[in-house]
Structure formats: structure tokens, C-alpha cells
Short mmCIF file of C-alpha atoms in Angstrom, two decimals:
data_model
loop_
_atom_site.label_atom_id
_atom_site.label_comp_id
_atom_site.label_asym_id
_atom_site.label_seq_id
_atom_site.Cartn_x
_atom_site.Cartn_y
_atom_site.Cartn_z
CA GLY L 1 -2.97 24.14 -1.75
CA GLU L 2 -2.05 21.31 0.50
CA ASP L 3 -4.03 18.11 0.23
CA VAL L 4 -3.38 14.47 1.06
CA GLU L 5 -5.59 11.79 -0.47
CA GLN L 6 -6.05 8.13 0.41
CA SER L 7 -8.53 5.46 -0.47
CA LEU L 8 -10.93 4.95 2.42
CA PHE L 9 -11.10 1.19 2.74
CA LEU L 10 -8.96 -1.90 2.12
CA SER L 11 -9.83 -5.51 2.86
CA VAL L 12 -7.19 -8.27 2.84
CA ARG L 13 -6.89 -11.89 3.84
CA GLU L 14 -4.74 -12.78 6.81
CA GLY L 15 -1.20 -13.63 5.70
CA ASP L 16 -1.43 -11.59 2.48
CA SER L 17 0.36 -8.30 1.88
CA SER L 18 -1.50 -5.02 2.25
CA VAL L 19 -0.65 -1.95 0.22
CA ILE L 20 -2.07 1.40 1.26
CA ASN L 21 -1.60 4.28 -1.14
CA CYS L 22 -1.44 8.02 -0.66
CA THR L 23 -0.95 11.06 -2.86
CA TYR L 24 0.14 14.46 -1.66
CA THR L 25 0.45 17.84 -3.29
CA ASP L 26 3.22 19.80 -1.58
CA SER L 27 6.44 19.02 -3.40
CA SER L 28 8.41 20.84 -0.70
CA SER L 29 7.38 18.37 1.99
CA THR L 30 10.46 17.28 3.87
CA TYR L 31 9.06 14.28 5.69
CA LEU L 32 6.12 11.98 5.03
CA TYR L 33 4.57 9.86 7.73
CA TRP L 34 2.37 6.85 8.33
CA TYR L 35 0.30 6.76 11.51
CA LYS L 36 -1.93 3.97 12.82
CA GLN L 37 -5.11 4.48 14.82
CA GLU L 38 -6.79 1.68 16.72
CA PRO L 39 -10.40 1.99 17.96
CA GLY L 40 -10.84 4.49 20.77
CA ALA L 41 -7.20 5.53 20.73
CA GLY L 42 -5.01 8.30 19.44
CA LEU L 43 -2.63 7.99 16.53
CA GLN L 44 0.66 6.16 16.82
CA LEU L 45 3.60 6.78 14.53
CA LEU L 46 4.36 3.71 12.41
CA THR L 47 7.15 5.00 10.24
CA TYR L 48 8.32 8.00 8.27
CA ILE L 49 10.47 8.70 5.24
CA PHE L 50 12.67 11.63 4.37
CA SER L 51 11.90 13.18 1.02
CA ASN L 52 15.30 12.33 -0.48
CA MET L 53 14.71 8.61 0.01
CA ASP L 54 12.89 6.23 -2.34
CA MET L 55 12.31 3.39 0.06
CA LYS L 56 12.45 2.55 3.74
CA GLN L 57 12.02 -0.87 5.27
CA ASP L 58 11.26 -1.61 8.90
CA GLN L 59 10.48 -5.26 9.69
CA ARG L 60 7.10 -6.00 8.02
CA LEU L 61 6.67 -2.43 6.82
CA THR L 62 7.97 -1.04 3.53
CA VAL L 63 7.46 2.57 2.52
CA LEU L 64 7.89 3.59 -1.11
CA LEU L 65 8.12 7.22 -2.19
CA ASN L 66 7.76 8.45 -5.76
CA LYS L 67 8.52 12.15 -5.59
CA LYS L 68 7.86 12.75 -9.26
CA ASP L 69 4.27 11.52 -8.93
CA LYS L 70 3.92 12.65 -5.28
CA HIS L 71 2.89 9.13 -4.37
CA LEU L 72 3.54 7.35 -1.09
CA SER L 73 2.70 3.76 -0.27
CA LEU L 74 2.83 1.55 2.81
CA ARG L 75 3.21 -2.18 2.35
CA ILE L 76 2.51 -4.48 5.29
CA ALA L 77 3.85 -7.99 4.74
CA ASP L 78 2.12 -11.04 6.25
CA THR L 79 -0.85 -8.97 7.41
CA GLN L 80 -2.30 -10.07 10.74
CA THR L 81 -5.67 -9.43 12.41
CA GLY L 82 -3.86 -7.10 14.82
CA ASP L 83 -3.06 -4.87 11.86
CA SER L 84 -6.75 -4.00 11.48
CA ALA L 85 -6.91 -0.25 12.09
CA ILE L 86 -7.10 3.09 10.31
CA TYR L 87 -3.88 4.17 8.63
CA PHE L 88 -3.16 7.85 8.04
CA CYS L 89 -0.71 9.30 5.62
CA ALA L 90 0.64 12.75 6.56
CA GLU L 91 2.98 15.27 5.01
CA GLU L 92 4.98 17.91 6.82
CA ALA L 93 4.00 21.01 4.97
CA GLY L 94 3.35 24.64 5.68
CA GLY L 95 5.72 24.93 8.59
CA TYR L 96 7.75 23.46 11.39
CA ASN L 97 6.34 20.10 12.49
CA LYS L 98 2.87 20.92 11.14
CA LEU L 99 1.33 17.82 9.62
CA ILE L 100 -1.40 17.61 6.98
CA PHE L 101 -3.27 14.33 7.26
CA GLY L 102 -5.20 12.30 4.75
CA ALA L 103 -8.69 11.05 5.59
CA GLY L 104 -7.35 7.64 6.60
CA THR L 105 -7.60 4.13 5.12
CA ARG L 106 -9.50 1.57 7.15
CA LEU L 107 -7.73 -1.79 6.85
CA ALA L 108 -9.86 -4.86 7.55
CA VAL L 109 -8.07 -8.20 7.86
CA HIS L 110 -10.19 -11.31 7.51
CA PRO L 111 -9.31 -15.00 7.95
CA ASP J 1 6.45 7.12 32.11
CA ALA J 2 5.90 10.37 30.26
CA GLU J 3 2.50 10.73 28.66
CA ILE J 4 -0.06 13.05 27.17
CA THR J 5 -3.48 13.16 28.82
CA GLN J 6 -6.72 14.61 27.55
CA SER J 7 -9.77 15.31 29.65
CA PRO J 8 -12.60 14.71 29.66
CA ARG J 9 -12.81 11.64 27.40
CA HIS J 10 -16.44 12.41 26.58
CA LYS J 11 -18.38 15.67 26.85
CA ILE J 12 -21.92 16.64 25.94
CA THR J 13 -22.76 20.31 25.91
CA GLU J 14 -25.43 22.63 24.60
CA THR J 15 -25.20 25.08 21.74
CA GLY J 16 -23.86 28.45 22.86
CA ARG J 17 -22.00 27.24 25.94
CA GLN J 18 -18.30 27.78 26.48
CA VAL J 19 -16.35 24.54 26.70
CA THR J 20 -12.69 23.90 27.56
CA LEU J 21 -10.87 20.70 26.69
CA ALA J 22 -7.72 19.97 28.65
CA CYS J 23 -4.41 18.63 27.35
CA HIS J 24 -1.48 17.88 29.64
CA GLN J 25 1.88 16.38 28.68
CA THR J 26 4.73 15.32 30.89
CA TRP J 27 7.45 15.07 28.22
CA ASN J 28 8.43 18.71 28.56
CA HIS J 29 7.84 19.10 24.81
CA ASN J 30 7.88 22.58 23.35
CA ASN J 31 5.47 21.85 20.51
CA MET J 32 1.78 21.16 21.11
CA PHE J 33 -1.08 20.79 18.65
CA TRP J 34 -4.86 20.44 18.60
CA TYR J 35 -6.58 18.50 15.82
CA ARG J 36 -10.17 17.56 15.19
CA GLN J 37 -11.12 14.30 13.50
CA ASP J 38 -14.24 14.02 11.39
CA LEU J 39 -15.37 11.20 9.14
CA GLY J 40 -14.04 11.71 5.65
CA HIS J 41 -11.73 14.56 6.64
CA GLY J 42 -8.97 12.90 8.58
CA LEU J 43 -7.35 15.18 11.12
CA ARG J 44 -7.46 18.93 10.67
CA LEU J 45 -5.25 21.33 12.58
CA ILE J 46 -7.04 23.80 14.86
CA HIS J 47 -4.29 25.59 16.80
CA TYR J 48 -0.69 24.94 17.70
CA SER J 49 2.04 26.28 19.94
CA TYR J 50 5.83 26.15 19.74
CA GLY J 51 6.41 27.26 23.33
CA VAL J 52 5.14 29.21 26.30
CA GLN J 53 3.16 32.29 25.28
CA ASP J 54 3.24 31.22 21.61
CA THR J 55 -0.01 30.29 19.84
CA ASN J 56 -0.86 30.00 16.15
CA LYS J 57 -3.98 29.38 14.10
CA GLY J 58 -4.39 26.23 12.06
CA GLU J 59 -6.65 25.59 9.09
CA VAL J 60 -9.91 25.35 11.10
CA SER J 61 -9.38 27.81 13.96
CA ASP J 62 -12.65 29.77 13.78
CA GLY J 63 -14.61 29.43 17.03
CA TYR J 64 -11.64 28.04 18.97
CA SER J 65 -8.90 29.55 21.11
CA VAL J 66 -5.88 28.28 23.02
CA SER J 67 -3.48 29.63 25.60
CA ARG J 68 -0.01 28.43 26.61
CA SER J 69 0.92 29.64 30.06
CA ASN J 70 3.28 26.75 30.81
CA THR J 71 5.08 23.98 28.94
CA GLU J 72 2.80 21.14 30.04
CA ASP J 73 -0.67 22.42 29.14
CA LEU J 74 -2.51 23.63 26.05
CA PRO J 75 -6.24 23.96 26.84
CA LEU J 76 -8.62 24.34 23.89
CA THR J 77 -11.64 26.59 24.40
CA LEU J 78 -14.77 26.67 22.31
CA GLU J 79 -16.08 30.18 22.89
CA SER J 80 -19.70 29.43 21.96
CA ALA J 81 -20.21 25.80 21.05
CA ALA J 82 -21.95 25.03 17.76
CA SER J 83 -23.31 21.73 16.44
CA SER J 84 -20.66 21.85 13.69
CA GLN J 85 -18.06 21.46 16.44
CA THR J 86 -19.31 18.00 17.33
CA SER J 87 -16.16 15.96 16.71
CA VAL J 88 -13.32 13.98 18.25
CA TYR J 89 -10.50 16.25 19.39
CA PHE J 90 -6.89 15.12 19.62
CA CYS J 91 -4.03 16.84 21.31
CA ALA J 92 -0.45 16.06 20.31
CA SER J 93 3.02 17.12 21.30
CA SER J 94 6.51 16.85 19.85
CA GLU J 95 9.99 17.62 21.05
CA LYS J 96 11.44 19.35 18.03
CA TYR J 97 11.47 19.49 14.26
CA ASN J 98 10.98 16.04 12.74
CA SER J 99 10.26 14.49 16.09
CA PRO J 100 7.20 12.26 15.92
CA LEU J 101 3.93 13.58 17.26
CA HIS J 102 2.69 11.90 20.44
CA PHE J 103 -1.09 11.84 20.54
CA GLY J 104 -3.53 11.76 23.42
CA ASN J 105 -6.47 9.36 23.35
CA GLY J 106 -8.92 12.03 22.28
CA THR J 107 -12.00 13.80 23.62
CA ARG J 108 -15.34 13.06 22.00
CA LEU J 109 -17.41 16.25 22.11
CA THR J 110 -21.11 16.35 21.28
CA VAL J 111 -22.88 19.69 20.93
CA THR J 112 -26.66 19.40 21.13
#
């Protein structure tokens, strides 16, 4: 079956790097996504990676994909207080543009 | 600017009542989705539509229905609200395959 797992909580110091991890089960997933949710708001797309890529970098964000282990990670460099939010990993599985989401990782950034 | 709007933002209803949550998008997107968000479960897909007159069941569709009579709207109806349907509901839309999902700000529904 399809399942996406993430750790539920991460606490980092301002200025440090944050690494949020995710595992997925559907090896046929074409795209994998990271979404960010701020309090009281919907989800916003942060970045995504195509399944034939190992890494994607976008400013402070780095996504690493290990297809063999079905492991996805999101690294945020120089983490700021504005990065405090819930981060969701999602895989595109089971059909056209249908996303399966993990439970979300709450990132807390402290001074 | 194009947007996706959900209404109401908050709703309290009683067990057994029929409730409809509205979702309206102005992007002219073909694809629309309804998710519910519960602590510890992330977002789970309820129903989705790839175009007018098309509707499909997601993983948690029992007790819910949708209709797609035009491109802009995908209302979600709870036929007979149950306390287990207390949740935050998100509507999303996308243009095409591999287009990002655009999410509304959610509707918090409480069933008493």
C-alpha cells in the first residue's frame, strides 16, 4: 500500500541547518514534493523533485532523493524563525496528480 | 489575482445534519481535490475531479459526496454529519499533471 512517513517534530537553533526526513513506499512515484503549512493557512508548495534525480537545490533548500531506500530529505540552510511551520512530504502515487501526504513535521526554530 | 476560496472558514453543526463546504477557484484549473487534515494523519484525500461532470472517490470518501457542474466549483457535502468528521478540510486545484496543487485556507468543521 501507499504510505509516507515523517518524524513529527524537529527543533533547531536559528542559523543552523534543518534536515527533515521522509520515507515513502511507492517505488513508481514519479514526483515527490515538499509543502509548507503556516498556522491557519493552507499548504504552499516549497519544491519538488522528479524521481530520476538525486538532488535538487533551490536557494536555501536542498532536496535529496535515495530511490533505493525510498528516502527523501529536505535541508534548509541558515534556518530562520520564519521557517517555523509544518512541513509535509508527499508522493504522487495511485494516479494523475493524486498526492499521498505524510503526517507532517513541525519545525520549531529557537534563538 | 487568481485564487482558491473556501467557505465558511469555521462551521459548527450537529450530528445528523447535512453540511456543504464550498470551494471556488478562479484559475480555470481542471483538477480539483478535497482533503481532510487530522492530527497524526497528515492530509487524506476525500474526493477529486479532473473536469466538469467527473468525480472520483479518494481514500476516505465514506459519508462525503461532491459534484462538478462547472470548472470553478467543487462543493463537498457531508450527507449526515458524524463526530468523526470533525476536522479541517482543504480544497486544492491544479492545472495539469505535475502542476503544483494550490490550496485554499481551509474550513474548520466541528460536529457536536
